[in-house]
Amino acid sequence: MIHPAMRAYQNVAGYSLTDRQADATCFRLLIEELETAAASSDPSVRLKALTKNQRLWSMIMKANSLDSGATNYEDRELFVRLASQAQRYGIRAILDTNLSLAPLIGIAETVLEGLESSAGPEQGFDTDAML
């Protein structure tokens, strides 16, 4: 007899995201939000998207600034540099409402492509299946 807690864990484990899948999902959501903001004339939609952009890149910078030994130095340095560029441009875009969001979308798409290409064969994870 399997304990009910173990059965529940096994059911949920089938829907768990790997770290790479979770990162890719974050970037997909960011891209979607930035594209929506770029197409909108509502300043609050733009500010909300730019705020999320700043938060995500801030977390990435913090995670890669700390030496946990999980990622090699060159990769961490690259992510810190990307985070710095994305945050600086994001600040400029917050201050200048006429500034295009295309560079931020481009950076996020490049990172997403890298996450998806180095992940190998996908298991077809579907976030809708969780709901």
XYZ file of C-alpha atoms in Angstrom:
131
model
C 0.000 0.000 0.000
C 1.374 3.394 -1.027
C 0.979 6.191 1.487
C -1.502 8.863 0.239
C 1.153 11.574 0.536
C 3.534 9.561 -1.669
C 0.756 8.969 -4.218
C 0.032 12.715 -4.285
C 3.744 13.462 -4.750
C 4.001 10.963 -7.615
C 0.975 12.524 -9.321
C 2.436 16.029 -9.080
C 6.000 14.977 -9.955
C 4.856 14.095 -13.458
C 4.014 17.760 -14.008
C 7.147 19.207 -12.412
C 9.286 21.591 -14.405
C 13.021 21.177 -14.721
C 15.062 24.293 -13.916
C 15.587 24.921 -17.626
C 11.852 24.535 -18.366
C 11.014 26.946 -15.559
C 13.523 29.494 -16.881
C 12.137 29.121 -20.408
C 8.601 29.605 -19.132
C 9.638 32.814 -17.351
C 11.140 34.179 -20.551
C 8.109 33.151 -22.630
C 5.852 35.028 -20.220
C 8.164 38.048 -20.228
C 8.232 38.131 -24.036
C 4.444 37.922 -24.165
C 4.092 40.740 -21.647
C 6.632 42.968 -23.414
C 4.975 42.362 -26.797
C 1.581 43.233 -25.323
C 3.044 46.415 -23.842
C 4.715 47.339 -27.130
C 1.365 47.046 -28.920
C -0.562 48.945 -26.237
C -0.949 52.671 -25.877
C -1.750 52.315 -22.163
C 1.209 53.597 -20.084
C 0.253 51.379 -17.140
C 0.555 48.238 -19.295
C 4.020 49.362 -20.418
C 5.130 50.180 -16.863
C 3.860 46.832 -15.574
C 5.805 44.942 -18.274
C 8.961 46.965 -17.681
C 8.694 46.409 -13.938
C 8.514 42.645 -14.505
C 11.461 42.896 -16.871
C 13.495 44.667 -14.179
C 12.543 42.123 -11.510
C 13.383 39.100 -13.643
C 16.761 40.454 -14.697
C 17.501 41.525 -11.122
C 16.902 37.957 -9.934
C 19.105 36.619 -12.731
C 21.873 39.050 -11.846
C 21.700 38.131 -8.166
C 21.677 34.398 -8.855
C 24.666 34.636 -11.183
C 26.629 37.041 -9.009
C 26.797 34.481 -6.234
C 29.310 31.693 -6.752
C 27.455 28.494 -6.023
C 29.687 26.411 -8.260
C 26.758 25.160 -10.343
C 27.532 27.336 -13.364
C 30.917 28.057 -14.866
C 32.377 31.534 -14.584
C 32.053 32.445 -18.278
C 28.329 31.623 -18.352
C 27.701 33.538 -15.144
C 29.625 36.508 -16.505
C 27.533 36.433 -19.693
C 24.256 36.379 -17.763
C 25.359 39.222 -15.500
C 26.310 41.263 -18.576
C 22.960 40.525 -20.271
C 21.111 41.379 -17.071
C 22.983 44.651 -16.757
C 22.222 45.633 -20.354
C 18.555 44.658 -20.079
C 18.144 46.559 -16.815
C 19.870 49.697 -18.108
C 17.738 49.716 -21.237
C 14.643 48.957 -19.139
C 15.314 52.024 -16.988
C 15.698 54.155 -20.109
C 12.403 52.719 -21.442
C 10.650 53.561 -18.167
C 11.882 57.149 -18.361
C 11.304 57.591 -22.118
C 7.851 56.274 -23.024
C 8.668 56.586 -26.747
C 11.607 54.183 -26.534
C 11.003 50.882 -28.352
C 10.691 47.667 -26.345
C 12.105 45.657 -29.273
C 15.648 45.393 -27.790
C 14.263 43.922 -24.556
C 12.105 41.491 -26.510
C 15.128 40.546 -28.621
C 17.319 39.827 -25.585
C 14.582 37.699 -24.005
C 14.027 35.794 -27.279
C 17.759 35.111 -27.597
C 17.910 33.723 -24.057
C 14.769 31.649 -24.676
C 16.255 30.197 -27.874
C 19.391 29.268 -25.952
C 17.387 27.607 -23.203
C 15.304 25.646 -25.694
C 18.186 24.625 -27.960
C 20.414 23.325 -25.172
C 17.599 21.503 -23.401
C 17.628 18.611 -25.859
C 14.437 16.779 -26.779
C 11.482 18.297 -24.992
C 9.070 16.133 -23.085
C 6.208 18.193 -24.372
C 5.494 19.913 -21.098
C 2.136 21.630 -21.227
C 1.327 24.138 -18.507
C -2.368 23.906 -19.413
C -2.331 20.236 -18.463
C -1.613 21.239 -14.871
C -4.880 23.164 -14.605
